[in-house]
Coordinates of C-alpha atoms in Angstrom, one line a residue:
Chain A
M328 CA 131.7 -61.7 118.7
T329 CA 130.5 -62.3 122.2
L330 CA 131.2 -65.1 124.6
E331 CA 127.7 -66.5 124.1
E332 CA 128.1 -66.4 120.4
Y333 CA 131.4 -68.2 120.8
N334 CA 129.9 -71.0 122.9
K335 CA 127.0 -71.2 120.3
A336 CA 129.7 -71.7 117.4
V337 CA 131.0 -74.7 119.4
D338 CA 127.5 -76.1 119.5
Q339 CA 126.8 -75.5 115.9
Y340 CA 130.2 -76.1 114.1
A341 CA 132.4 -78.2 116.2
D342 CA 131.1 -81.5 114.8
N343 CA 130.9 -80.2 111.3
V344 CA 134.7 -78.9 111.4
Y345 CA 135.7 -82.2 113.2
R346 CA 133.8 -84.3 110.5
F347 CA 135.5 -82.3 107.6
V348 CA 139.0 -82.6 109.1
L349 CA 138.4 -86.4 110.0
K350 CA 137.3 -87.3 106.6
N351 CA 140.3 -85.5 105.2
C352 CA 143.1 -86.9 107.4
K353 CA 141.6 -90.1 108.7
T354 CA 143.3 -89.6 112.1
E355 CA 141.2 -88.9 115.0
V356 CA 143.9 -87.5 117.3
L357 CA 145.1 -85.1 114.4
A358 CA 141.4 -84.1 113.7
Q359 CA 140.7 -83.4 117.4
D360 CA 144.0 -81.2 117.6
V361 CA 143.0 -79.3 114.5
V362 CA 139.4 -78.6 115.9
Q363 CA 140.8 -77.6 119.3
D364 CA 143.3 -75.5 117.6
S365 CA 140.9 -73.8 115.4
F366 CA 138.6 -72.9 118.3
E367 CA 141.7 -71.8 120.2
K368 CA 142.5 -69.2 117.4
L369 CA 138.8 -68.3 117.2
W370 CA 138.8 -67.5 121.0
M371 CA 141.9 -65.4 120.5
K372 CA 140.5 -63.6 117.6
M373 CA 136.9 -63.2 119.2
D374 CA 137.2 -59.4 119.0
T375 CA 137.8 -59.2 115.3
V376 CA 135.9 -62.2 114.0
E377 CA 132.2 -61.4 113.3
A378 CA 129.5 -63.7 114.3
E379 CA 128.1 -64.3 110.7
K380 CA 131.7 -65.1 109.6
V381 CA 132.4 -67.8 112.3
K382 CA 131.7 -70.8 110.4
S383 CA 133.9 -69.7 107.5
Y384 CA 136.6 -68.7 109.7
L385 CA 136.4 -72.2 111.6
F386 CA 136.7 -74.0 108.2
T387 CA 139.4 -71.8 106.8
T388 CA 141.4 -72.0 110.0
A389 CA 140.9 -75.7 110.4
Y390 CA 141.8 -76.4 106.6
H391 CA 145.1 -74.5 106.8
T392 CA 145.9 -76.0 110.3
M393 CA 145.2 -79.3 108.9
L394 CA 147.6 -78.9 106.1
D395 CA 150.3 -77.5 108.4
L396 CA 150.1 -80.4 110.6
L397 CA 150.0 -82.9 107.6
R398 CA 153.0 -81.6 106.2
K399 CA 154.8 -81.5 109.5
E400 CA 154.0 -85.0 109.9
N401 CA 155.1 -85.8 106.4
R402 CA 152.1 -87.7 105.8
M403 CA 150.9 -85.8 102.7
G404 CA 152.3 -88.5 100.4
E405 CA 150.4 -91.1 102.2
F406 CA 147.2 -89.3 101.8
N407 CA 147.6 -88.3 98.2
K408 CA 147.6 -91.8 96.8
D409 CA 147.8 -92.2 93.1
E410 CA 144.0 -92.6 92.1
E411 CA 145.0 -95.1 89.5
E412 CA 146.5 -97.4 92.0
S413 CA 145.3 -100.9 91.7
V414 CA 142.3 -101.9 93.8
S415 CA 143.0 -104.6 96.4
H416 CA 140.6 -104.4 99.0
E417 CA 137.4 -105.0 97.0
D418 CA 136.2 -108.0 99.1
Q419 CA 136.2 -105.8 102.3
Y420 CA 133.5 -103.4 101.0
S421 CA 130.1 -104.1 101.7
G422 CA 128.3 -100.9 100.6
L423 CA 128.3 -97.8 98.4
S424 CA 129.4 -95.5 101.3
E425 CA 132.4 -97.4 102.2
V426 CA 133.4 -97.6 98.4
L427 CA 132.9 -94.1 98.2
E428 CA 134.9 -93.3 101.5
E429 CA 137.7 -95.2 99.9
A430 CA 137.5 -93.4 96.7
L431 CA 137.5 -90.2 98.6
G432 CA 140.6 -91.1 100.4
R433 CA 142.2 -91.7 97.0
L434 CA 141.5 -88.2 95.8
P435 CA 144.4 -85.5 95.9
E436 CA 143.9 -83.5 99.1
I437 CA 142.7 -80.3 97.4
Q438 CA 140.0 -82.3 95.5
R439 CA 138.8 -84.1 98.6
S440 CA 138.7 -80.9 100.7
V441 CA 136.4 -79.0 98.0
V442 CA 134.2 -82.1 97.4
L443 CA 133.7 -82.4 101.3
L444 CA 133.0 -78.8 101.7
R445 CA 130.6 -78.8 98.8
D446 CA 128.7 -82.0 99.8
Y447 CA 128.8 -81.8 103.7
E448 CA 128.5 -77.9 104.2
G449 CA 126.8 -77.0 101.0
Y450 CA 129.3 -74.2 100.3
S451 CA 129.2 -72.3 97.1
Y452 CA 132.2 -72.2 94.8
E453 CA 133.0 -68.8 96.1
E454 CA 133.0 -69.7 99.7
I455 CA 135.0 -72.9 99.1
G456 CA 137.5 -70.6 97.4
E457 CA 137.6 -68.3 100.4
I458 CA 138.4 -71.3 102.6
T459 CA 141.0 -73.0 100.6
G460 CA 142.6 -69.9 98.9
L461 CA 141.6 -70.9 95.5
N462 CA 139.5 -68.9 92.9
E463 CA 136.1 -69.7 91.8
S464 CA 137.2 -71.4 88.6
Q465 CA 139.9 -73.5 90.2
V466 CA 137.3 -74.8 92.8
K467 CA 134.8 -75.7 90.1
V468 CA 137.6 -77.5 88.0
Y469 CA 138.7 -79.5 91.2
I470 CA 135.2 -80.5 91.9
Y471 CA 134.6 -81.6 88.3
R472 CA 137.8 -83.7 88.3
A473 CA 136.8 -85.1 91.8
R474 CA 133.6 -86.1 90.7
L475 CA 135.0 -87.9 87.6
S476 CA 137.7 -89.6 89.6
L477 CA 135.0 -90.8 92.1
K478 CA 133.0 -92.0 89.4
N479 CA 135.6 -93.8 87.6
Y480 CA 136.4 -95.6 90.9
L481 CA 132.9 -96.5 91.7
V482 CA 132.8 -98.1 87.9
K483 CA 135.9 -99.9 88.5
M484 CA 134.8 -101.4 91.8
E485 CA 131.4 -102.3 90.3
N486 CA 133.0 -104.1 87.5
I487 CA 135.6 -106.0 89.7
I488 CA 132.8 -107.0 92.2
Chain B
M235 CA 190.0 -60.0 87.1
N236 CA 192.2 -59.9 84.2
I237 CA 191.6 -61.9 81.2
N238 CA 194.0 -64.7 80.5
R239 CA 194.1 -67.9 78.6
D240 CA 192.5 -69.8 81.7
N241 CA 189.5 -67.6 82.1
Y242 CA 188.7 -66.2 78.5
E243 CA 185.6 -68.5 78.2
S244 CA 183.7 -66.6 80.6
Y245 CA 184.6 -63.3 78.7
F246 CA 183.5 -65.1 75.6
I247 CA 180.1 -66.1 77.0
D248 CA 179.5 -62.7 78.3
F249 CA 180.5 -61.1 74.9
I250 CA 178.0 -63.4 73.1
E251 CA 175.1 -62.8 75.3
G252 CA 176.0 -59.1 75.3
N253 CA 176.7 -58.8 79.0
L254 CA 180.1 -57.4 78.7
S255 CA 180.5 -53.6 79.9
P256 CA 182.4 -51.5 77.2
D257 CA 185.6 -51.4 79.3
D258 CA 185.6 -55.2 79.6
E259 CA 184.9 -55.4 75.7
K260 CA 188.0 -53.1 75.1
V261 CA 190.0 -55.5 77.3
L262 CA 188.8 -58.5 75.4
Q263 CA 189.6 -56.9 72.0
A264 CA 193.1 -56.2 73.2
F265 CA 193.4 -59.8 74.6
L266 CA 192.4 -61.1 71.0
K267 CA 195.0 -59.1 69.2
F268 CA 197.6 -60.9 71.1
N269 CA 196.0 -64.2 70.9
P270 CA 194.7 -64.7 67.4
D271 CA 193.9 -68.4 67.7
L272 CA 191.4 -67.6 70.4
A273 CA 189.9 -64.8 68.0
E274 CA 189.5 -67.4 65.5
E275 CA 187.7 -69.6 68.2
L276 CA 185.4 -66.8 69.2
N277 CA 184.6 -66.2 65.3
S278 CA 183.7 -69.9 65.0
L279 CA 181.0 -69.8 67.9
D280 CA 177.5 -70.3 66.7
F281 CA 175.6 -67.2 67.9
S282 CA 172.2 -68.4 67.0
G283 CA 171.7 -71.3 69.7
L284 CA 169.8 -74.3 69.1
P285 CA 167.3 -74.3 66.2
L286 CA 163.5 -74.4 66.9
V287 CA 161.9 -77.5 65.8
E288 CA 158.1 -77.5 65.1
V289 CA 156.4 -80.4 66.8
E290 CA 152.7 -81.0 67.1
Y291 CA 151.1 -83.2 69.5
P292 CA 148.5 -85.3 67.4
G293 CA 145.8 -85.6 70.1
K294 CA 145.4 -82.0 71.3
E295 CA 141.9 -81.7 70.6
K296 CA 141.0 -84.5 72.9
L297 CA 142.8 -82.9 75.7
H298 CA 140.9 -79.9 75.7
K299 CA 138.4 -79.7 78.6
K300 CA 135.7 -77.2 78.7
L301 CA 133.4 -76.7 81.6
P302 CA 129.7 -76.3 80.5
A303 CA 129.1 -72.5 80.3
P304 CA 125.8 -70.9 79.8
G305 CA 124.9 -71.1 76.1
D306 CA 127.0 -74.2 75.5
H307 CA 125.2 -77.3 74.0
L308 CA 125.3 -80.7 75.1
T309 CA 127.1 -83.2 72.9
A310 CA 128.1 -86.8 73.5
E311 CA 131.8 -85.7 74.4
S312 CA 130.5 -83.1 76.9
F313 CA 127.7 -85.4 78.4
E314 CA 129.8 -86.3 81.5
L315 CA 130.5 -82.6 82.3
F316 CA 126.9 -81.7 81.7
C317 CA 125.9 -84.5 84.3
I318 CA 128.2 -83.0 86.9
A319 CA 127.1 -79.6 86.0
R320 CA 123.6 -80.6 86.6
M321 CA 124.5 -82.1 89.9
E322 CA 125.9 -78.9 90.8
G323 CA 123.3 -76.9 89.6
D324 CA 125.3 -75.0 87.1
L325 CA 123.1 -75.7 84.2
T326 CA 120.7 -72.8 82.9
D327 CA 116.9 -73.5 82.4
S328 CA 117.4 -74.2 78.6
Q329 CA 120.5 -76.5 79.2
E330 CA 118.4 -78.3 81.8
E331 CA 115.8 -78.9 79.1
E332 CA 118.4 -79.8 76.7
F333 CA 119.9 -82.4 79.1
S334 CA 116.5 -84.1 80.0
D335 CA 115.6 -84.3 76.0
F336 CA 119.2 -85.7 75.5
L337 CA 118.8 -88.5 78.2
D338 CA 115.5 -89.5 76.7
N339 CA 117.1 -89.9 73.3
H340 CA 120.2 -91.5 74.7
P341 CA 118.8 -94.1 77.4
E342 CA 122.1 -95.9 77.5
L343 CA 123.6 -92.8 79.1
T344 CA 121.3 -93.1 82.0
E345 CA 123.5 -95.4 83.9
K346 CA 126.5 -93.2 83.5
Y347 CA 124.5 -90.3 85.0
T348 CA 123.2 -92.3 87.7
M349 CA 126.9 -93.4 88.6
L350 CA 128.0 -89.7 88.8
L351 CA 125.0 -89.0 91.2
K352 CA 126.4 -91.7 93.5
T353 CA 129.6 -89.6 93.8
R354 CA 127.7 -87.1 96.2
I355 CA 129.2 -87.8 99.6
P356 CA 126.4 -88.6 102.0
A357 CA 126.3 -86.8 105.2
T358 CA 127.3 -88.7 108.1
E359 CA 126.9 -87.7 111.8
V360 CA 130.3 -87.2 113.4
S361 CA 130.4 -85.8 117.0
Y362 CA 133.3 -84.0 118.2
P363 CA 134.3 -86.0 121.4
Q364 CA 135.8 -83.3 123.5
K365 CA 133.3 -80.4 123.0
E366 CA 132.9 -79.7 126.7
M367 CA 136.5 -78.5 126.7
L368 CA 135.9 -76.0 123.9
Y369 CA 133.2 -74.2 125.9
R370 CA 134.4 -70.9 127.7
K371 CA 133.4 -69.1 130.8
A372 CA 133.6 -65.5 131.5
P373 CA 136.8 -64.7 133.2
V374 CA 136.5 -64.1 137.0
F375 CA 139.1 -61.8 138.3
L376 CA 139.8 -62.1 141.9
W377 CA 142.8 -60.8 143.1
R378 CA 144.4 -61.6 146.6
R379 CA 144.6 -57.8 146.9
T380 CA 140.8 -57.6 146.9
L381 CA 140.1 -60.9 148.4
I382 CA 141.8 -60.0 151.5
P383 CA 139.9 -57.0 152.5
M384 CA 136.6 -58.6 151.5
A385 CA 137.3 -61.6 153.7
A386 CA 138.3 -59.4 156.6
A387 CA 135.1 -57.2 156.0
A388 CA 133.1 -60.4 156.0
A389 CA 134.7 -61.6 159.1
I390 CA 134.0 -58.3 160.9
I391 CA 130.4 -58.5 159.8
L392 CA 130.1 -62.0 161.2
F393 CA 131.5 -60.9 164.3
F394 CA 128.8 -58.3 164.8
Y395 CA 126.1 -60.4 163.3
T396 CA 126.6 -63.2 165.7
G397 CA 125.8 -60.8 168.6
V398 CA 129.0 -60.6 170.3
L399 CA 127.7 -57.9 172.8
R400 CA 125.1 -60.3 174.0
Q401 CA 127.6 -62.6 175.2
Q402 CA 128.5 -62.5 178.7
P403 CA 131.1 -62.5 180.0
V404 CA 133.1 -60.8 177.2
E405 CA 136.6 -62.4 176.7
I406 CA 139.3 -60.1 175.5
I407 CA 142.2 -61.7 173.7
S408 CA 144.8 -59.1 174.4
Q409 CA 145.5 -55.4 174.0
S410 CA 147.9 -56.3 171.3
V411 CA 147.3 -59.8 169.9
E412 CA 150.0 -62.0 168.3
P413 CA 147.6 -64.7 167.4
V414 CA 149.7 -67.4 166.5
K415 CA 152.7 -67.4 168.7
S416 CA 153.1 -70.8 170.3
D417 CA 154.5 -69.6 173.5
M418 CA 151.7 -67.3 174.1
E419 CA 149.7 -67.7 177.3
V420 CA 146.8 -69.8 177.1
I421 CA 143.7 -67.9 177.8
A422 CA 141.1 -69.5 180.1
E423 CA 138.1 -68.2 181.5
P424 CA 137.9 -68.0 185.4
E425 CA 135.6 -71.0 186.4
E426 CA 133.1 -68.8 188.1
K427 CA 132.2 -67.2 185.0
V428 CA 131.5 -70.4 183.3
P429 CA 127.8 -71.5 183.1
P430 CA 126.8 -74.8 184.4
V431 CA 127.6 -77.4 181.6
N432 CA 125.1 -80.1 181.8
T433 CA 125.4 -81.8 178.3
I434 CA 128.9 -81.4 177.2
P435 CA 131.4 -81.8 180.1
A436 CA 135.1 -81.7 179.3
T437 CA 135.5 -83.5 176.2
V438 CA 138.6 -81.7 174.6
K439 CA 142.1 -81.7 176.0
V440 CA 144.7 -79.3 175.0
I441 CA 148.0 -80.8 175.1
K442 CA 151.3 -79.1 174.7
K443 CA 153.4 -80.1 171.8
T444 CA 156.2 -81.4 174.3
Q445 CA 153.5 -83.9 175.8
A446 CA 153.0 -87.3 174.3
P447 CA 149.5 -87.5 173.0
V448 CA 147.2 -89.8 175.1
P449 CA 145.8 -92.8 173.5
V450 CA 141.9 -92.9 173.3
S451 CA 141.9 -96.3 175.3
N452 CA 143.8 -94.5 178.3
Y453 CA 142.0 -91.2 178.1
K454 CA 139.8 -90.2 181.0
P455 CA 137.7 -87.1 180.8
A456 CA 139.1 -84.3 182.7
K457 CA 137.6 -83.5 185.9
K458 CA 135.9 -80.2 186.6
T459 CA 138.3 -78.0 188.4
E460 CA 137.5 -76.3 191.6
K461 CA 136.2 -72.8 191.7
S462 CA 139.1 -70.5 191.7
S463 CA 139.2 -67.0 193.2
G464 CA 138.5 -65.5 189.6
T465 CA 141.6 -63.4 189.4
E466 CA 144.6 -65.7 188.9
K467 CA 145.0 -67.0 185.5
P468 CA 146.0 -70.7 185.1
T469 CA 149.4 -71.4 183.1
A470 CA 149.7 -72.8 180.0
E471 CA 151.0 -76.1 181.3
K472 CA 148.0 -76.4 183.8
V473 CA 145.1 -75.2 181.8
K474 CA 142.5 -77.8 181.2
I475 CA 139.4 -76.5 179.1
A476 CA 136.5 -77.4 181.3
S477 CA 134.0 -77.4 178.1
V478 CA 134.1 -76.9 174.5
G479 CA 133.0 -73.4 175.0
K480 CA 136.3 -72.7 176.8
L481 CA 138.5 -74.2 173.9
D482 CA 141.0 -71.4 172.9
L483 CA 140.8 -71.9 169.3
R484 CA 143.8 -69.9 168.6
N485 CA 146.3 -72.3 170.1
T486 CA 144.4 -75.6 168.7
V487 CA 145.9 -75.0 165.5
K488 CA 149.4 -75.5 166.7
D489 CA 148.5 -77.9 169.5
E490 CA 147.9 -81.4 169.3
F491 CA 144.5 -82.2 170.5
Q492 CA 142.6 -85.3 171.3
V493 CA 138.9 -85.9 171.1
N494 CA 136.8 -88.3 173.1
Y495 CA 134.6 -89.5 170.5
D496 CA 132.1 -91.0 173.1
R497 CA 131.4 -87.6 174.3
I498 CA 131.0 -85.7 171.2
N499 CA 129.6 -86.9 168.0
Y500 CA 132.5 -85.9 165.7
Q501 CA 134.9 -87.9 163.8
P502 CA 137.0 -85.9 161.6
V503 CA 139.6 -88.5 160.7
S504 CA 140.2 -92.2 161.6
S505 CA 143.5 -91.5 163.7
P506 CA 142.8 -90.6 167.2
S507 CA 145.5 -88.1 167.7
I508 CA 146.0 -85.7 164.9
H509 CA 147.4 -82.2 164.2
L510 CA 145.2 -79.4 162.8
S511 CA 147.9 -78.1 160.6
S512 CA 147.8 -81.5 158.8
L513 CA 144.3 -81.2 157.9
S514 CA 143.1 -79.4 154.8
P515 CA 141.5 -76.1 155.1
I516 CA 138.1 -77.4 154.8
D517 CA 138.6 -80.0 157.4
V518 CA 139.8 -77.3 159.8
A519 CA 136.8 -75.2 159.0
R520 CA 134.6 -78.1 159.5
Y521 CA 136.3 -78.7 163.0
H522 CA 135.8 -75.3 164.0
Y523 CA 132.3 -75.2 162.9
Q524 CA 131.5 -78.4 164.9
K525 CA 133.2 -77.0 167.9
A526 CA 131.2 -73.7 167.7
S527 CA 128.0 -75.5 167.1
E528 CA 128.4 -77.7 170.3
A529 CA 129.5 -74.7 172.2
M530 CA 126.7 -72.7 171.0
E531 CA 124.4 -74.9 173.0
D532 CA 126.0 -74.1 176.2
E533 CA 125.8 -70.3 175.5
D534 CA 129.4 -70.0 176.4
V535 CA 131.1 -69.5 173.1
L536 CA 133.6 -66.6 172.9
I537 CA 132.8 -65.2 169.7
L538 CA 135.6 -62.8 169.6
K539 CA 138.0 -65.7 169.9
L540 CA 136.0 -67.5 167.3
A541 CA 136.2 -64.5 164.8
S542 CA 139.9 -64.5 165.5
S543 CA 140.3 -68.1 165.0
G544 CA 138.5 -67.8 161.7
L545 CA 140.7 -64.9 160.5
R546 CA 143.8 -66.9 161.5
E547 CA 142.9 -69.7 159.3
L548 CA 142.1 -67.2 156.7
N549 CA 145.6 -65.7 157.2
R550 CA 147.1 -69.3 156.9
I551 CA 145.2 -70.0 153.6
T552 CA 145.8 -66.7 151.9
G553 CA 149.2 -66.0 153.6
S554 CA 148.2 -62.5 154.8
D555 CA 148.6 -61.1 158.2
A556 CA 145.2 -59.7 159.4
Q557 CA 144.6 -59.3 162.9
L558 CA 141.6 -58.8 165.1
L559 CA 142.3 -56.9 168.2
A560 CA 140.1 -55.9 171.1
S561 CA 140.5 -53.3 173.9
R562 CA 138.4 -52.9 177.0
D563 CA 137.7 -50.2 179.4
E564 CA 138.5 -50.0 183.2
E565 CA 135.4 -52.2 183.9
G566 CA 136.7 -54.9 181.7
D567 CA 134.1 -54.6 179.0
I568 CA 134.9 -54.4 175.4
S569 CA 135.2 -50.7 174.3
G570 CA 136.3 -51.1 170.8
I571 CA 137.7 -53.5 168.2
R572 CA 140.6 -53.0 165.8
F573 CA 141.1 -54.8 162.5
K574 CA 144.6 -54.5 161.1
S575 CA 145.9 -55.9 157.8
R576 CA 148.3 -55.1 155.2
Y577 CA 145.8 -53.0 153.1
L578 CA 143.1 -52.1 155.8
N579 CA 143.2 -50.6 159.3
L580 CA 139.9 -50.3 160.9
T581 CA 138.9 -49.3 164.4
A582 CA 135.6 -49.5 165.7
P583 CA 134.2 -48.4 169.3
I584 CA 131.7 -50.6 170.8
S585 CA 128.9 -49.8 173.1
K586 CA 126.7 -52.4 174.7
S587 CA 123.1 -52.4 174.7
E588 CA 121.1 -52.2 178.0
E589 CA 119.4 -55.7 177.3

């Protein structure tokens, strides 16, 4: 990977990686740290990372870095809220995207990650598996579970509103 | 460890589980002969463990989940999973047809499917705020070891390029210059060699450190000195530079100086009395450039001194010890120059052109 390809990767993927991490952890500072750390690692591994694998490398690094940071900050419990938790902020939502955002935040971290990778980046089950360290079947199961949970939350909110 | 009435239980458990070695088993049997009550206790232990109880969860079938696979058929129970499979593009062509037919026959399920479609996370534009910090530039390797010879070579090139040999008279610094010694004799050109100065009379006064700086309000331009014999050199205390072109740049670095702002249009800093060493390298360079530019107008600049002064500033910035030396022949003309530094020692003869 050349210097030019590295800088091109910054142009192409910095926003995407940032969005992925930000939607996962909801903390701008942490998300920025993760992005910076991921590109720092890419820079250090420039000689070994192939240009066509850059995006996958960045997302993989960002995902695991994010998990490490979240665990270090002992915030996993805060983000892995029980999806069955009672809804108490219904009057604050004005649109589907906000409700969906809230529902997304209630998903277990792994389900949230695979759905984001699927919907935002259009990754295949196999690619998501490479990033998250899961096999293809597990990814598929998590995505199905996530969809059902999101749907249940939307239905619940619709009924309340 | 020998078996006794305090630790026999662990032997019993190991015996029951078959973990006793043959030797330990012999020890245990010998122990039981002398302790028949414990032998009876061992025989009474139940070797079979807890009996297995068959219990069946009644709603097991409902817990089974099976993601739609190629060849599976759509049912009311698997409808939701088929909806998701359709969203994810996992259905085969035949399953797609089956799904459409199923929805047509069960319009009440359309809303369910629509709700599932809403779970697709819409793409939102998010920009990473510190992207500029992520860009990298090609590393520039510039070591001091290479910088110094390069700078020295540049100084020499500049020295020749500016046409030192066309300058008359040629000023010689010294046979062995020690550029920055403060007690060095101040070099002044004999007055008869000085071309007429019409535009810029004495404007800069060099003052020894021991002397108090003269306030601008009290400052009077130095009068032009009488012509000297041309052979005697003025002392450091007496010297007054008659023009900017006569300014010995070597010593201005360590000497305080005062500028008559009315005479030259130069205002380096707001203070009327400053010390060059307190200025940044850029300001010092700017000062020298200003002086040199003014002096050029009088055709009276001493290029060798200028180059030496520049080199000295380079030494100050880089911490090097490069020197530019000149030697002259019997007639007093420059016959060669020598550049000397830690890494480069260069001597070059000089011959003047006839022009």
